[in-house]
PDB file of C-alpha atoms in Angstrom:
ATOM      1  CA  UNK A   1      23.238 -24.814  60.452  1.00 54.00           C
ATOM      2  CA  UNK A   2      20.966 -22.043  59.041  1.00 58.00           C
ATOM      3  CA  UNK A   3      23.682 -21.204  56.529  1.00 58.00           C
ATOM      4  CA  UNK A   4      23.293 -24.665  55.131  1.00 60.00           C
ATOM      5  CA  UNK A   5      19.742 -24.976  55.108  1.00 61.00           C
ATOM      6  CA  UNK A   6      20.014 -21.524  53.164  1.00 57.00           C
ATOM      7  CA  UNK A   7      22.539 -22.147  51.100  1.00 53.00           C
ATOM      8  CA  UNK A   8      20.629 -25.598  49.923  1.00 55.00           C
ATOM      9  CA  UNK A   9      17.736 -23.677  49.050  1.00 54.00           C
ATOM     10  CA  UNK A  10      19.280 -20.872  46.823  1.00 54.00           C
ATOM     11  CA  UNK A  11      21.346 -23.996  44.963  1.00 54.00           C
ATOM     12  CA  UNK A  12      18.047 -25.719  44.378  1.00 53.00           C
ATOM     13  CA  UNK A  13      16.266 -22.948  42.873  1.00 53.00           C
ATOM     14  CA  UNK A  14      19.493 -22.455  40.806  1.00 54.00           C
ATOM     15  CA  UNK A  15      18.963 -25.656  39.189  1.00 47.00           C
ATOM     16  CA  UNK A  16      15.319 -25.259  38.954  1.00 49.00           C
ATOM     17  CA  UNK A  17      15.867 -22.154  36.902  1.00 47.00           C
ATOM     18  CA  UNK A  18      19.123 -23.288  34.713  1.00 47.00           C
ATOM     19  CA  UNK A  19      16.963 -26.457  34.041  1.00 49.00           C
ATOM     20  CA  UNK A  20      13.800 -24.351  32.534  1.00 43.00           C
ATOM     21  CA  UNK A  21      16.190 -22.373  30.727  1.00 44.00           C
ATOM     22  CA  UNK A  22      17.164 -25.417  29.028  1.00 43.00           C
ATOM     23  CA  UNK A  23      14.407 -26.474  28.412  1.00 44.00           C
ATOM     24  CA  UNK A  24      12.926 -23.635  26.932  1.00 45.00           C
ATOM     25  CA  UNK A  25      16.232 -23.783  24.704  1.00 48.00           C
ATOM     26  CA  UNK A  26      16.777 -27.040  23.644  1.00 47.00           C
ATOM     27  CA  UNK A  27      13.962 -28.832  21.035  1.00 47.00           C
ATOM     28  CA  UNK A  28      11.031 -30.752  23.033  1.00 48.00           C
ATOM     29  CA  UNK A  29      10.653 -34.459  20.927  1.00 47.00           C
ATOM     30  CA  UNK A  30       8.265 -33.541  18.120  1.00 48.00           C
ATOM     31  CA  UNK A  31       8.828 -30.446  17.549  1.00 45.00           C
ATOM     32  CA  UNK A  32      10.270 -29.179  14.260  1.00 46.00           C
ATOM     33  CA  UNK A  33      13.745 -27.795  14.200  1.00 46.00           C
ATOM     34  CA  UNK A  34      14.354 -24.348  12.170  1.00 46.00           C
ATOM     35  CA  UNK A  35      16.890 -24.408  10.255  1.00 47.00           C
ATOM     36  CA  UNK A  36      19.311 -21.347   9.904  1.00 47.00           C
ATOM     37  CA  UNK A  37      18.537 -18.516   7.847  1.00 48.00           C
ATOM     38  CA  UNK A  38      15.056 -18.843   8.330  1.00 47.00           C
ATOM     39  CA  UNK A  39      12.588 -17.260  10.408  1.00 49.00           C
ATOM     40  CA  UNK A  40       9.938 -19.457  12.438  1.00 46.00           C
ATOM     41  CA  UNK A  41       6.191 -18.783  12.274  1.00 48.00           C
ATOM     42  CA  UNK A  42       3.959 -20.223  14.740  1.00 45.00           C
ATOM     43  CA  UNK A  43       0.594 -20.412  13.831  1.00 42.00           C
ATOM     44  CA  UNK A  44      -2.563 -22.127  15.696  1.00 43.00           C
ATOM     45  CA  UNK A  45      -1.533 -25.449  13.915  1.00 42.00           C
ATOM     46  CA  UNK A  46       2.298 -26.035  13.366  1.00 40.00           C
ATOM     47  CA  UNK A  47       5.349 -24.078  13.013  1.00 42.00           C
ATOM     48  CA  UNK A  48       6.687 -22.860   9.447  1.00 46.00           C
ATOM     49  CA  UNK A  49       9.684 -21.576   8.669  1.00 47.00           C
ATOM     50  CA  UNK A  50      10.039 -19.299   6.260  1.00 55.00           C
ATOM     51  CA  UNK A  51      13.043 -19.017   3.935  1.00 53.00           C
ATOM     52  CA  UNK A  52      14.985 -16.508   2.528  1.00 56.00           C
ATOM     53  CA  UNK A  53      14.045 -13.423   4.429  1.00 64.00           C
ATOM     54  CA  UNK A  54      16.409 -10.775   5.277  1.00 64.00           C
ATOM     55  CA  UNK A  55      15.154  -9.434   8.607  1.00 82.00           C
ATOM     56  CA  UNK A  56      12.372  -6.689   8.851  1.00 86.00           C
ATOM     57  CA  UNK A  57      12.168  -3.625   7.150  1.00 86.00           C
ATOM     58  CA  UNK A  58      10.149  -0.414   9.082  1.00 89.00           C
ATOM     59  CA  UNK A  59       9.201   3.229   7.859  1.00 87.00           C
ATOM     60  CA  UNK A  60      12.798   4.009   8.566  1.00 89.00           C
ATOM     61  CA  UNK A  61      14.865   1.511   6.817  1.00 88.00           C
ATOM     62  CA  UNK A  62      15.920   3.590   3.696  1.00 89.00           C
ATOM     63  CA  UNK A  63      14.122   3.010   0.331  1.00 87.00           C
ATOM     64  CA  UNK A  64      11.068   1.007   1.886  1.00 88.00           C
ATOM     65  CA  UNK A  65       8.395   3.774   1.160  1.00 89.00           C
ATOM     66  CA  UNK A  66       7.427   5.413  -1.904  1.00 89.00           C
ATOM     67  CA  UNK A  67       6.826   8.851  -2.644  1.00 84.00           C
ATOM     68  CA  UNK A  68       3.838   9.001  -1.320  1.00 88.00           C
ATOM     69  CA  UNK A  69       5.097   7.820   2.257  1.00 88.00           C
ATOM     70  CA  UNK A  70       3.887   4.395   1.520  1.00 92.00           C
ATOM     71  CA  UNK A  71       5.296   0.818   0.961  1.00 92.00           C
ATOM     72  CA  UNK A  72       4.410  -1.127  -2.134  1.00 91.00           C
ATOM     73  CA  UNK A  73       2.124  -3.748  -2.212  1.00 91.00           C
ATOM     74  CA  UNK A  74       2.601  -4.868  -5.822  1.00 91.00           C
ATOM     75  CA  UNK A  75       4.631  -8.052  -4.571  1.00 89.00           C
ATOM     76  CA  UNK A  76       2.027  -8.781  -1.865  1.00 90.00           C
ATOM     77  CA  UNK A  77       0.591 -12.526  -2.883  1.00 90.00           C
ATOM     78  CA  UNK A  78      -2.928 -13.856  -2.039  1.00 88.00           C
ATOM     79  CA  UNK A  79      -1.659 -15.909   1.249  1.00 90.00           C
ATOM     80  CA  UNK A  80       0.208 -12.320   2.476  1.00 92.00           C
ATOM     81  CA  UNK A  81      -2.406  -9.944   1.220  1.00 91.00           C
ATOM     82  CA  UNK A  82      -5.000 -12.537   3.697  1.00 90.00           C
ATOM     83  CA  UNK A  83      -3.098 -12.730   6.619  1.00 90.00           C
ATOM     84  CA  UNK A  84      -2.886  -8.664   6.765  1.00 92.00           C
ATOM     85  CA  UNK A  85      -6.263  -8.084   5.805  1.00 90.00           C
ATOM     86  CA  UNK A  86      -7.172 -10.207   9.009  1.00 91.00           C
ATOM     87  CA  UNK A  87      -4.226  -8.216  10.902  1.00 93.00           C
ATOM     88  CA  UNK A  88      -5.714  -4.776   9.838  1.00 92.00           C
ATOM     89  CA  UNK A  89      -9.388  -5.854  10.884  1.00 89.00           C
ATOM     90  CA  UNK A  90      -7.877  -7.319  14.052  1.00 90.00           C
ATOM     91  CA  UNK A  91      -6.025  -4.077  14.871  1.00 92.00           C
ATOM     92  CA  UNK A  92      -9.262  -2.107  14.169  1.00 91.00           C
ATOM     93  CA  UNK A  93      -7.729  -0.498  10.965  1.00 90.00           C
ATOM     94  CA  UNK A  94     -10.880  -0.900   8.683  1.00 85.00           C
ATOM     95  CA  UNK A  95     -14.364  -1.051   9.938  1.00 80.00           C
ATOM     96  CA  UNK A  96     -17.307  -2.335   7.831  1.00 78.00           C
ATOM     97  CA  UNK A  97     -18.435  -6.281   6.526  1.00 82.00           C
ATOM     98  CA  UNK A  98     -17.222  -5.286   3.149  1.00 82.00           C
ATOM     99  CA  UNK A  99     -13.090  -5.892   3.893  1.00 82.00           C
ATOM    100  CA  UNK A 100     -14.329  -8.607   6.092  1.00 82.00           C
ATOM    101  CA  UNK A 101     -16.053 -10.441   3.786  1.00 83.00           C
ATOM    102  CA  UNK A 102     -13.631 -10.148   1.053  1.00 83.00           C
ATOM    103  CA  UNK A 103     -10.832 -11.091   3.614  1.00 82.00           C
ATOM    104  CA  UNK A 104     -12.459 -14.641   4.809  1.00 84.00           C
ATOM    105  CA  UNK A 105     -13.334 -15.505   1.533  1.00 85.00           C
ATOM    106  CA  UNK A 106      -9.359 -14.676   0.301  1.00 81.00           C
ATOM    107  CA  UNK A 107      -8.158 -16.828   3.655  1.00 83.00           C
ATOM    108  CA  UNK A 108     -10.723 -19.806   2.836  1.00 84.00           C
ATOM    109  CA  UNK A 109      -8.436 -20.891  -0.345  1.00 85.00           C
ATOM    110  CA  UNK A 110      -6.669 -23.959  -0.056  1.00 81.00           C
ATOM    111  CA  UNK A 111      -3.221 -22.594  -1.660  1.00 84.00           C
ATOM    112  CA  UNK A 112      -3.754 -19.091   0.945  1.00 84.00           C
ATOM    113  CA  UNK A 113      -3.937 -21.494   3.637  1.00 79.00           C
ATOM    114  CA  UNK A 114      -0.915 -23.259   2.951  1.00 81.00           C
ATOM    115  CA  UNK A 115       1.021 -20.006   1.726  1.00 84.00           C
ATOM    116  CA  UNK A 116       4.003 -19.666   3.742  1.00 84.00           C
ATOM    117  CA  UNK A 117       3.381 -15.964   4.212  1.00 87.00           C
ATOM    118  CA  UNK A 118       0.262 -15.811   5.408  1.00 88.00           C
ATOM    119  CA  UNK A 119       1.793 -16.255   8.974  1.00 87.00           C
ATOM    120  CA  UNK A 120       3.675 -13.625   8.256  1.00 89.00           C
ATOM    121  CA  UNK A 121       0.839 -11.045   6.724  1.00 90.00           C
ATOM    122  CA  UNK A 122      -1.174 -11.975  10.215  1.00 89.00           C
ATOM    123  CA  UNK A 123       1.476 -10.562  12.233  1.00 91.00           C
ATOM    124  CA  UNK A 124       1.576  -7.344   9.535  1.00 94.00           C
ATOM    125  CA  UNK A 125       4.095  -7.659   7.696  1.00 94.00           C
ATOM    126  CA  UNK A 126       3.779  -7.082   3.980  1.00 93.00           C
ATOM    127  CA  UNK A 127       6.285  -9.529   0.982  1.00 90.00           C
ATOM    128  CA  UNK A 128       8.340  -7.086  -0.726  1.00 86.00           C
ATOM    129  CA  UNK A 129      10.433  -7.898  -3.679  1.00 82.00           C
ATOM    130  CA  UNK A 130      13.839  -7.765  -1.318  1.00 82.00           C
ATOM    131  CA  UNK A 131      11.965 -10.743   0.311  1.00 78.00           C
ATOM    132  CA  UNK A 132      12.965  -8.051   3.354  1.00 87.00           C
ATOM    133  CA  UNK A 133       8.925  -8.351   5.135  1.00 92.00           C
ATOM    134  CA  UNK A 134       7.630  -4.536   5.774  1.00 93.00           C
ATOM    135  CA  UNK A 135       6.297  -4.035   9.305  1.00 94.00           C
ATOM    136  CA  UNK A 136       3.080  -1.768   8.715  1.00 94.00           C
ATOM    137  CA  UNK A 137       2.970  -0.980  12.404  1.00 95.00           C
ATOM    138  CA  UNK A 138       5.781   0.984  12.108  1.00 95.00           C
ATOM    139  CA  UNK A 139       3.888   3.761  10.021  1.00 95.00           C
ATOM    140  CA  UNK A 140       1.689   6.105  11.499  1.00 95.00           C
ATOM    141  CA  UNK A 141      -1.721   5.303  12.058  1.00 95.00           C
ATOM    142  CA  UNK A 142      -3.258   7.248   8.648  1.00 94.00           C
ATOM    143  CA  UNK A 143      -0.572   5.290   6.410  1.00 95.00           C
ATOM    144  CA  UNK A 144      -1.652   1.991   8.430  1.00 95.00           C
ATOM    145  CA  UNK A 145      -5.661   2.674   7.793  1.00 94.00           C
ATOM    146  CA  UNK A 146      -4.213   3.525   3.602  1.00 94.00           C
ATOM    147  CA  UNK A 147      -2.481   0.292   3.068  1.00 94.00           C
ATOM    148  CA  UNK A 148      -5.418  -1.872   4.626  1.00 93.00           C
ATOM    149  CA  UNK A 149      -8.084   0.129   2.688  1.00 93.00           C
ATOM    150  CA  UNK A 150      -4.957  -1.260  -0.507  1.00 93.00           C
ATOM    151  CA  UNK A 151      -4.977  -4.577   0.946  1.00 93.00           C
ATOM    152  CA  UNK A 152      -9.036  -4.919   1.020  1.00 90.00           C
ATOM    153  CA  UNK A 153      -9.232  -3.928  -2.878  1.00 91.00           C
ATOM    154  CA  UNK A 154      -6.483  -6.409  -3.498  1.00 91.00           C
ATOM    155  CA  UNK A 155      -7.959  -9.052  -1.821  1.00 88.00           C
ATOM    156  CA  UNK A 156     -11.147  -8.683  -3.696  1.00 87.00           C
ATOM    157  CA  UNK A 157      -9.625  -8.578  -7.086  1.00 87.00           C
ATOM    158  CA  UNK A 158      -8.050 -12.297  -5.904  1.00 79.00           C
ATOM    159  CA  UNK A 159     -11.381 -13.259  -5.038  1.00 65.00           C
ATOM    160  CA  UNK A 160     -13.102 -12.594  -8.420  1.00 53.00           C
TER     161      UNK A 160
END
């Protein structure tokens, strides 16, 4: 009689658990679908996807860095080049009100705001040409504190 009682339990909690794994899984009514290919950003507000990526490149995915140990930031647009400057100043990788100033004022813009990678830049990771997103974590700390002190004088030449 135990057995069953037992046994009853355990299939319950089987079910429980198979059913929140589906519905983790399966889209809740609202919610926008992502289509394949893309990867899906979650900010405070809604989900974006964004298109066209190719993964995530780190310090050592050949060909990322430069000579100088460093990843470009040439292809870094205003939306990106916000959303990291508020990742480096969240991550305590700049100190002053300088790069915090000029970042706020960068992430204020209408067309930053709506700029697909600017979800991206606040989880740090930089546009590239290969539309491969660099993962500035991935360097060592010096590099990190570099490319912020980049992304601040960047941002302020989009602010002027």
């Amino acid at each position: 009689m135990n057995t069953n009682k037992y046994f009853a339990a355990v299939a319950a909690l089987g079910l429980a658990v198979s059913g929140a794994a589906f519905a983790q899984t399966a889209p809740q009514p609202g919610q926008p679908i992502v289509p394949p290919g893309t990867q899906a950003v979650i900010t405070p507000n809604h989900v974006q996807a964004v298109g066209n990526l190719n993964g995530i490149a780190t310090a050592s995915t050949p060909g990322t860095l430069g000579e100088n140990g460093m990843p470009s930031i040439d292809n870094a647009q205003a939306g990106n080049v916000a959303g990291l400057t508020s990742y480096c100043i969240h991550k305590k990788l700049s100190l002053g009100t300088g790069p915090r100033s000029a970042s706020r004022k960068l992430a204020k813009r209408s067309d930053v705001q709506n700029d697909q990678y600017y979800s991206l830049g606040g989880r740090g990771l930089l546009q590239t040409s290969s539309n491969t997103p660099f993962d500035i974590s991935t360097l060592p700390k010096d590099k990190q504190v570099l490319v912020c002190r980049d992304l601040f004088k960047k941002a302020q030449s989009f602010g002027n």
